[in-house]
Amino acid sequence: MPLFAKNLSVILFSTFVFLLVGCTTTEKIDKAVAVSYANQPLTPKKKQADIITVMSPLIVNEETYSKTELTTKKSLSLLFYWDWKRYFTSSLNPKIAINNFTSAINVQARKNIEKLTGKTITFTINQIPAVFEYKERSQTVFAGLALTWSSINIIGKPHDLSISYNIQSDSAASKTGTITVAYPVESFRFKNFFSTFTNEIGSYLQVYDANIKLMGKQAFEKLAKEL
């Protein structure tokens, strides 16, 4: 094959790889999040009447599930090596985590109903994990043939759950305090680069939801020591 034809083939292939990697957009990530939560409306979940109340200054009137921004876009194009990086930061609507926290708290309240008799508890969520980073990278080495490999990772940003509580009791003075629960930061690597983009985002969000519910359970266990 003539040298010109070889160079043209390399350029065309590399352009295809660049377009493949660069096809991720903020809109696509937000759409994938919305699809994942299609069966989970943002309206607050019902709270256990007369016993548990969950409040938060983080709740806003925004009805979108997420807001994503492109935070890093870098490319390196050398004669025999190309490297592309694109990092996105997605802020989830706090209502998602607050709803999951409330659900977990209500489950624990039902299991400890005897301890709660004659008491009312108000939780105020001051901070809750709601941000993840989506990182994609593709590299190509030209050594006779164009060899390309890619990686995609989703990482939850390390924000602890921070809540304050107020326990009112018919037979004792009220108690107030704060509880902090650490968020288990995980790196979620795409299992299959050719897997459905929406499915992979959804898999990460399932882990995220489970972690929030676990944090709610752990917060109640800490509170139980004060009952």
CSV table of N, CA and C in Angstrom, one decimal, residues 30-150:
chain,number,residue,atom,x,y,z
A,30,ASP,N,-27.4,13.2,31.3
A,30,ASP,CA,-28.6,13.6,32.0
A,30,ASP,C,-29.8,12.7,31.6
A,31,LYS,N,-29.8,12.4,30.3
A,31,LYS,CA,-30.9,11.6,29.8
A,31,LYS,C,-30.9,10.2,30.4
A,32,ALA,N,-29.6,9.6,30.5
A,32,ALA,CA,-29.5,8.3,31.0
A,32,ALA,C,-29.9,8.2,32.5
A,33,VAL,N,-29.6,9.3,33.2
A,33,VAL,CA,-30.0,9.4,34.6
A,33,VAL,C,-31.5,9.4,34.7
A,34,ALA,N,-32.1,10.3,33.9
A,34,ALA,CA,-33.6,10.4,33.9
A,34,ALA,C,-34.3,9.0,33.6
A,35,VAL,N,-33.7,8.3,32.6
A,35,VAL,CA,-34.2,7.0,32.3
A,35,VAL,C,-34.1,6.0,33.5
A,36,SER,N,-33.0,6.1,34.1
A,36,SER,CA,-32.8,5.2,35.3
A,36,SER,C,-33.8,5.4,36.4
A,37,TYR,N,-34.2,6.7,36.6
A,37,TYR,CA,-35.1,7.1,37.7
A,37,TYR,C,-36.5,7.3,37.2
A,38,ALA,N,-36.9,6.8,36.0
A,38,ALA,CA,-38.2,7.0,35.4
A,38,ALA,C,-39.3,6.5,36.3
A,39,ASN,N,-39.0,5.5,37.1
A,39,ASN,CA,-40.1,4.9,38.0
A,39,ASN,C,-40.0,5.4,39.4
A,40,GLN,N,-39.1,6.4,39.6
A,40,GLN,CA,-38.9,7.0,40.9
A,40,GLN,C,-39.2,8.5,40.9
A,41,PRO,N,-40.4,8.9,41.0
A,41,PRO,CA,-40.7,10.4,41.0
A,41,PRO,C,-40.0,11.2,42.0
A,42,LEU,N,-39.7,12.4,41.8
A,42,LEU,CA,-39.0,13.3,42.7
A,42,LEU,C,-39.9,13.8,43.8
A,43,THR,N,-41.2,13.6,43.7
A,43,THR,CA,-42.0,14.0,44.8
A,43,THR,C,-41.6,13.3,46.1
A,44,PRO,N,-41.6,14.0,47.2
A,44,PRO,CA,-41.1,13.3,48.5
A,44,PRO,C,-41.9,12.1,48.8
A,45,LYS,N,-41.3,11.1,49.3
A,45,LYS,CA,-41.9,9.9,49.8
A,45,LYS,C,-42.7,10.2,51.1
A,46,LYS,N,-43.8,9.5,51.3
A,46,LYS,CA,-44.6,9.7,52.5
A,46,LYS,C,-43.8,9.4,53.7
A,47,LYS,N,-43.9,10.2,54.7
A,47,LYS,CA,-43.1,10.0,56.0
A,47,LYS,C,-44.1,9.3,57.0
A,48,GLN,N,-43.5,8.6,57.9
A,48,GLN,CA,-44.3,7.9,58.9
A,48,GLN,C,-45.0,8.9,59.8
A,49,ALA,N,-46.3,8.9,59.7
A,49,ALA,CA,-47.1,9.9,60.4
A,49,ALA,C,-46.9,10.0,61.9
A,50,ASP,N,-46.7,11.2,62.4
A,50,ASP,CA,-46.6,11.5,63.8
A,50,ASP,C,-45.4,11.0,64.5
A,51,ILE,N,-44.5,10.3,63.8
A,51,ILE,CA,-43.3,9.8,64.4
A,51,ILE,C,-42.0,10.4,63.8
A,52,ILE,N,-41.9,10.2,62.5
A,52,ILE,CA,-40.7,10.6,61.8
A,52,ILE,C,-41.0,11.8,60.8
A,53,THR,N,-40.1,12.8,60.9
A,53,THR,CA,-40.2,13.9,59.9
A,53,THR,C,-38.8,14.1,59.4
A,54,VAL,N,-38.7,14.2,58.1
A,54,VAL,CA,-37.4,14.4,57.4
A,54,VAL,C,-37.5,15.7,56.7
A,55,MET,N,-36.6,16.6,57.0
A,55,MET,CA,-36.5,17.9,56.3
A,55,MET,C,-35.1,18.2,55.7
A,56,SER,N,-35.0,19.2,54.9
A,56,SER,CA,-33.7,19.5,54.3
A,56,SER,C,-33.7,20.8,53.6
A,57,PRO,N,-32.7,21.7,53.9
A,57,PRO,CA,-32.6,22.9,53.1
A,57,PRO,C,-32.1,22.7,51.7
A,58,LEU,N,-31.7,21.4,51.4
A,58,LEU,CA,-31.1,21.1,50.1
A,58,LEU,C,-32.2,20.9,49.1
A,59,ILE,N,-33.4,20.7,49.5
A,59,ILE,CA,-34.5,20.5,48.6
A,59,ILE,C,-34.8,21.8,47.8
A,60,VAL,N,-34.9,21.6,46.5
A,60,VAL,CA,-35.2,22.8,45.6
A,60,VAL,C,-36.4,22.4,44.7
A,61,ASN,N,-36.9,23.4,44.0
A,61,ASN,CA,-38.1,23.1,43.2
A,61,ASN,C,-37.7,22.5,41.8
A,62,GLU,N,-36.4,22.4,41.6
A,62,GLU,CA,-36.0,21.8,40.3
A,62,GLU,C,-36.5,20.4,40.1
A,63,GLU,N,-37.1,20.1,39.0
A,63,GLU,CA,-37.7,18.8,38.7
A,63,GLU,C,-36.8,17.9,37.8
A,64,THR,N,-35.6,18.4,37.4
A,64,THR,CA,-34.8,17.6,36.6
A,64,THR,C,-34.0,16.6,37.5
A,65,TYR,N,-33.6,15.5,37.0
A,65,TYR,CA,-32.9,14.5,37.9
A,65,TYR,C,-31.5,14.8,38.0
A,66,SER,N,-30.8,15.5,37.1
A,66,SER,CA,-29.4,15.7,37.2
A,66,SER,C,-29.0,16.9,36.3
A,67,LYS,N,-27.9,17.5,36.7
A,67,LYS,CA,-27.3,18.5,35.8
A,67,LYS,C,-25.8,18.2,35.7
A,68,THR,N,-25.4,18.0,34.4
A,68,THR,CA,-24.0,17.5,34.1
A,68,THR,C,-23.2,18.6,33.4
A,69,GLU,N,-22.0,18.7,33.8
A,69,GLU,CA,-21.1,19.6,33.1
A,69,GLU,C,-19.8,18.9,32.6
A,70,LEU,N,-19.3,19.4,31.5
A,70,LEU,CA,-18.0,18.9,31.0
A,70,LEU,C,-16.9,19.7,31.7
A,71,THR,N,-16.1,19.0,32.5
A,71,THR,CA,-15.1,19.7,33.4
A,71,THR,C,-13.7,19.5,32.8
A,72,THR,N,-13.4,18.5,32.1
A,72,THR,CA,-12.1,18.3,31.5
A,72,THR,C,-12.2,17.8,30.1
A,73,LYS,N,-11.4,18.4,29.2
A,73,LYS,CA,-11.4,17.9,27.8
A,73,LYS,C,-9.9,18.1,27.3
A,74,LYS,N,-9.2,17.0,27.2
A,74,LYS,CA,-7.8,17.1,26.8
A,74,LYS,C,-7.5,16.1,25.6
A,75,SER,N,-6.6,16.4,24.8
A,75,SER,CA,-6.2,15.5,23.7
A,75,SER,C,-4.7,15.7,23.4
A,76,LEU,N,-4.1,14.6,23.1
A,76,LEU,CA,-2.7,14.7,22.8
A,76,LEU,C,-2.5,13.9,21.5
A,77,SER,N,-2.0,14.6,20.5
A,77,SER,CA,-1.9,14.0,19.1
A,77,SER,C,-0.4,14.0,18.7
A,78,LEU,N,0.3,12.9,18.8
A,78,LEU,CA,1.7,12.8,18.4
A,78,LEU,C,1.7,11.9,17.1
A,79,LEU,N,2.9,11.7,16.6
A,79,LEU,CA,3.0,11.0,15.4
A,79,LEU,C,2.6,9.5,15.5
A,80,PHE,N,2.9,8.9,16.6
A,80,PHE,CA,2.6,7.5,16.8
A,80,PHE,C,1.7,7.2,18.0
A,81,TYR,N,1.2,8.2,18.6
A,81,TYR,CA,0.3,8.1,19.8
A,81,TYR,C,-0.7,9.2,19.9
A,82,TRP,N,-1.9,8.8,20.1
A,82,TRP,CA,-3.0,9.7,20.3
A,82,TRP,C,-3.7,9.4,21.7
A,83,ASP,N,-4.1,10.4,22.4
A,83,ASP,CA,-4.7,10.2,23.7
A,83,ASP,C,-5.8,11.2,23.9
A,84,TRP,N,-7.0,10.8,24.2
A,84,TRP,CA,-8.2,11.7,24.5
A,84,TRP,C,-8.7,11.4,25.9
A,85,LYS,N,-9.0,12.5,26.6
A,85,LYS,CA,-9.7,12.4,27.9
A,85,LYS,C,-10.8,13.4,28.0
A,86,ARG,N,-11.9,12.9,28.5
A,86,ARG,CA,-13.1,13.7,28.7
A,86,ARG,C,-13.7,13.4,30.1
A,87,TYR,N,-13.8,14.3,31.0
A,87,TYR,CA,-14.3,14.1,32.3
A,87,TYR,C,-15.6,15.0,32.5
A,88,PHE,N,-16.6,14.4,33.0
A,88,PHE,CA,-17.9,15.0,33.3
A,88,PHE,C,-18.2,15.0,34.8
A,89,THR,N,-18.8,16.0,35.3
A,89,THR,CA,-19.3,16.0,36.7
A,89,THR,C,-20.8,16.1,36.7
A,90,SER,N,-21.5,15.2,37.3
A,90,SER,CA,-23.0,15.2,37.3
A,90,SER,C,-23.5,15.4,38.7
A,91,SER,N,-24.3,16.4,38.9
A,91,SER,CA,-24.9,16.7,40.2
A,91,SER,C,-26.3,16.2,40.2
A,92,LEU,N,-26.6,15.2,41.0
A,92,LEU,CA,-28.0,14.6,41.1
A,92,LEU,C,-28.9,15.5,41.9
A,93,ASN,N,-30.1,15.5,41.5
A,93,ASN,CA,-31.1,16.3,42.3
A,93,ASN,C,-31.1,15.7,43.8
A,94,PRO,N,-30.9,16.5,44.8
A,94,PRO,CA,-30.8,16.0,46.2
A,94,PRO,C,-32.1,15.3,46.6
A,95,LYS,N,-33.2,15.5,45.9
A,95,LYS,CA,-34.4,14.8,46.3
A,95,LYS,C,-34.3,13.3,46.1
A,96,ILE,N,-33.5,12.9,45.2
A,96,ILE,CA,-33.3,11.4,45.0
A,96,ILE,C,-32.7,10.8,46.2
A,97,ALA,N,-31.6,11.3,46.7
A,97,ALA,CA,-31.0,10.8,47.9
A,97,ALA,C,-31.8,11.0,49.1
A,98,ILE,N,-32.5,12.1,49.3
A,98,ILE,CA,-33.3,12.4,50.4
A,98,ILE,C,-34.5,11.4,50.5
A,99,ASN,N,-35.1,11.1,49.3
A,99,ASN,CA,-36.2,10.1,49.3
A,99,ASN,C,-35.7,8.7,49.7
A,100,ASN,N,-34.5,8.3,49.2
A,100,ASN,CA,-33.9,7.0,49.6
A,100,ASN,C,-33.6,7.0,51.1
A,101,PHE,N,-33.0,8.1,51.6
A,101,PHE,CA,-32.7,8.2,53.0
A,101,PHE,C,-34.0,8.0,53.8
A,102,THR,N,-35.1,8.7,53.4
A,102,THR,CA,-36.4,8.7,54.1
A,102,THR,C,-36.9,7.3,54.1
A,103,SER,N,-36.8,6.6,53.0
A,103,SER,CA,-37.3,5.2,52.9
A,103,SER,C,-36.6,4.3,53.9
A,104,ALA,N,-35.3,4.5,54.0
A,104,ALA,CA,-34.5,3.6,54.9
A,104,ALA,C,-34.8,3.9,56.3
A,105,ILE,N,-35.0,5.2,56.6
A,105,ILE,CA,-35.4,5.6,58.0
A,105,ILE,C,-36.7,5.0,58.4
A,106,ASN,N,-37.7,5.1,57.5
A,106,ASN,CA,-39.0,4.6,57.8
A,106,ASN,C,-39.0,3.0,58.1
A,107,VAL,N,-38.1,2.3,57.3
A,107,VAL,CA,-38.0,0.9,57.5
A,107,VAL,C,-37.5,0.6,58.9
A,108,GLN,N,-36.5,1.4,59.3
A,108,GLN,CA,-35.9,1.2,60.6
A,108,GLN,C,-36.9,1.6,61.7
A,109,ALA,N,-37.7,2.6,61.5
A,109,ALA,CA,-38.7,3.1,62.5
A,109,ALA,C,-39.7,2.0,62.7
A,110,ARG,N,-40.1,1.3,61.6
A,110,ARG,CA,-41.1,0.3,61.8
A,110,ARG,C,-40.6,-0.9,62.6
A,111,LYS,N,-39.3,-1.2,62.4
A,111,LYS,CA,-38.6,-2.3,63.1
A,111,LYS,C,-38.4,-1.9,64.6
A,112,ASN,N,-38.4,-0.7,64.9
A,112,ASN,CA,-38.1,-0.2,66.3
A,112,ASN,C,-39.3,0.6,66.9
A,113,ILE,N,-40.5,0.2,66.5
A,113,ILE,CA,-41.7,1.0,66.9
A,113,ILE,C,-41.9,1.1,68.4
A,114,GLU,N,-41.4,0.0,69.1
A,114,GLU,CA,-41.6,0.1,70.6
A,114,GLU,C,-40.7,1.2,71.2
A,115,LYS,N,-39.5,1.3,70.7
A,115,LYS,CA,-38.6,2.4,71.2
A,115,LYS,C,-39.1,3.8,70.9
A,116,LEU,N,-39.9,3.9,69.8
A,116,LEU,CA,-40.4,5.2,69.4
A,116,LEU,C,-41.7,5.6,70.0
A,117,THR,N,-42.3,4.7,70.7
A,117,THR,CA,-43.6,5.0,71.4
A,117,THR,C,-43.5,6.3,72.3
A,118,GLY,N,-44.4,7.2,72.0
A,118,GLY,CA,-44.4,8.4,72.8
A,118,GLY,C,-43.3,9.5,72.4
A,119,LYS,N,-42.7,9.2,71.3
A,119,LYS,CA,-41.6,10.1,70.8
A,119,LYS,C,-41.9,10.6,69.4
A,120,THR,N,-41.4,11.7,69.0
A,120,THR,CA,-41.4,12.2,67.6
A,120,THR,C,-40.0,12.6,67.3
A,121,ILE,N,-39.5,12.3,66.1
A,121,ILE,CA,-38.2,12.6,65.7
A,121,ILE,C,-38.2,13.4,64.4
A,122,THR,N,-37.4,14.5,64.5
A,122,THR,CA,-37.2,15.3,63.3
A,122,THR,C,-35.8,15.3,62.8
A,123,PHE,N,-35.6,14.8,61.6
A,123,PHE,CA,-34.2,14.8,61.0
A,123,PHE,C,-34.1,16.0,60.0
A,124,THR,N,-33.0,16.6,60.1
A,124,THR,CA,-32.7,17.7,59.1
A,124,THR,C,-31.4,17.3,58.4
A,125,ILE,N,-31.5,17.1,57.1
A,125,ILE,CA,-30.4,16.6,56.3
A,125,ILE,C,-29.6,17.9,55.8
A,126,ASN,N,-28.4,18.1,56.3
A,126,ASN,CA,-27.6,19.2,56.0
A,126,ASN,C,-26.7,19.0,54.8
A,127,GLN,N,-26.3,17.7,54.6
A,127,GLN,CA,-25.4,17.3,53.5
A,127,GLN,C,-25.6,15.9,53.2
A,128,ILE,N,-25.6,15.6,51.9
A,128,ILE,CA,-25.9,14.2,51.4
A,128,ILE,C,-25.1,14.0,50.1
A,129,PRO,N,-24.5,12.9,49.9
A,129,PRO,CA,-23.8,12.6,48.6
A,129,PRO,C,-24.8,12.7,47.4
A,130,ALA,N,-24.4,13.5,46.4
A,130,ALA,CA,-25.2,13.7,45.2
A,130,ALA,C,-24.4,14.0,44.0
A,131,VAL,N,-23.2,13.7,43.9
A,131,VAL,CA,-22.3,14.1,42.8
A,131,VAL,C,-21.5,12.9,42.4
A,132,PHE,N,-21.4,12.6,41.1
A,132,PHE,CA,-20.5,11.6,40.6
A,132,PHE,C,-19.7,12.2,39.3
A,133,GLU,N,-18.6,11.6,39.1
A,133,GLU,CA,-17.7,11.9,38.0
A,133,GLU,C,-17.8,10.8,37.0
A,134,TYR,N,-17.9,11.2,35.7
A,134,TYR,CA,-17.9,10.2,34.6
A,134,TYR,C,-16.6,10.5,33.8
A,135,LYS,N,-15.7,9.5,33.8
A,135,LYS,CA,-14.4,9.7,33.1
A,135,LYS,C,-14.2,8.7,32.0
A,136,GLU,N,-13.9,9.3,30.8
A,136,GLU,CA,-13.6,8.4,29.7
A,136,GLU,C,-12.3,8.8,29.1
A,137,ARG,N,-11.6,7.7,28.6
A,137,ARG,CA,-10.2,7.9,28.0
A,137,ARG,C,-10.0,6.9,26.9
A,138,SER,N,-9.5,7.4,25.8
A,138,SER,CA,-9.2,6.5,24.7
A,138,SER,C,-7.7,6.8,24.2
A,139,GLN,N,-7.0,5.7,24.0
A,139,GLN,CA,-5.6,5.8,23.5
A,139,GLN,C,-5.4,5.0,22.3
A,140,THR,N,-4.6,5.5,21.4
A,140,THR,CA,-4.3,4.8,20.1
A,140,THR,C,-2.8,4.9,19.9
A,141,VAL,N,-2.2,3.7,19.6
A,141,VAL,CA,-0.8,3.6,19.2
A,141,VAL,C,-0.7,3.2,17.8
A,142,PHE,N,0.1,3.8,17.0
A,142,PHE,CA,0.3,3.5,15.6
A,142,PHE,C,1.6,2.7,15.5
A,143,ALA,N,1.5,1.4,15.2
A,143,ALA,CA,2.7,0.6,15.1
A,143,ALA,C,2.4,-0.4,13.9
A,144,GLY,N,2.4,0.1,12.7
A,144,GLY,CA,2.0,-0.7,11.6
A,144,GLY,C,0.5,-0.7,11.5
A,145,LEU,N,-0.2,-1.1,12.6
A,145,LEU,CA,-1.6,-1.1,12.7
A,145,LEU,C,-2.0,0.0,13.8
A,146,ALA,N,-3.2,0.4,13.8
A,146,ALA,CA,-3.7,1.4,14.8
A,146,ALA,C,-4.3,0.5,15.9
A,147,LEU,N,-3.6,0.5,17.1
A,147,LEU,CA,-4.2,-0.2,18.2
A,147,LEU,C,-4.8,0.8,19.2
A,148,THR,N,-6.1,0.5,19.5
A,148,THR,CA,-6.9,1.5,20.3
A,148,THR,C,-7.5,0.7,21.5
A,149,TRP,N,-7.4,1.3,22.7
A,149,TRP,CA,-8.1,0.8,23.9
A,149,TRP,C,-8.7,2.0,24.6
A,150,SER,N,-9.8,1.7,25.3
A,150,SER,CA,-10.6,2.7,26.0
A,150,SER,C,-10.9,2.3,27.4
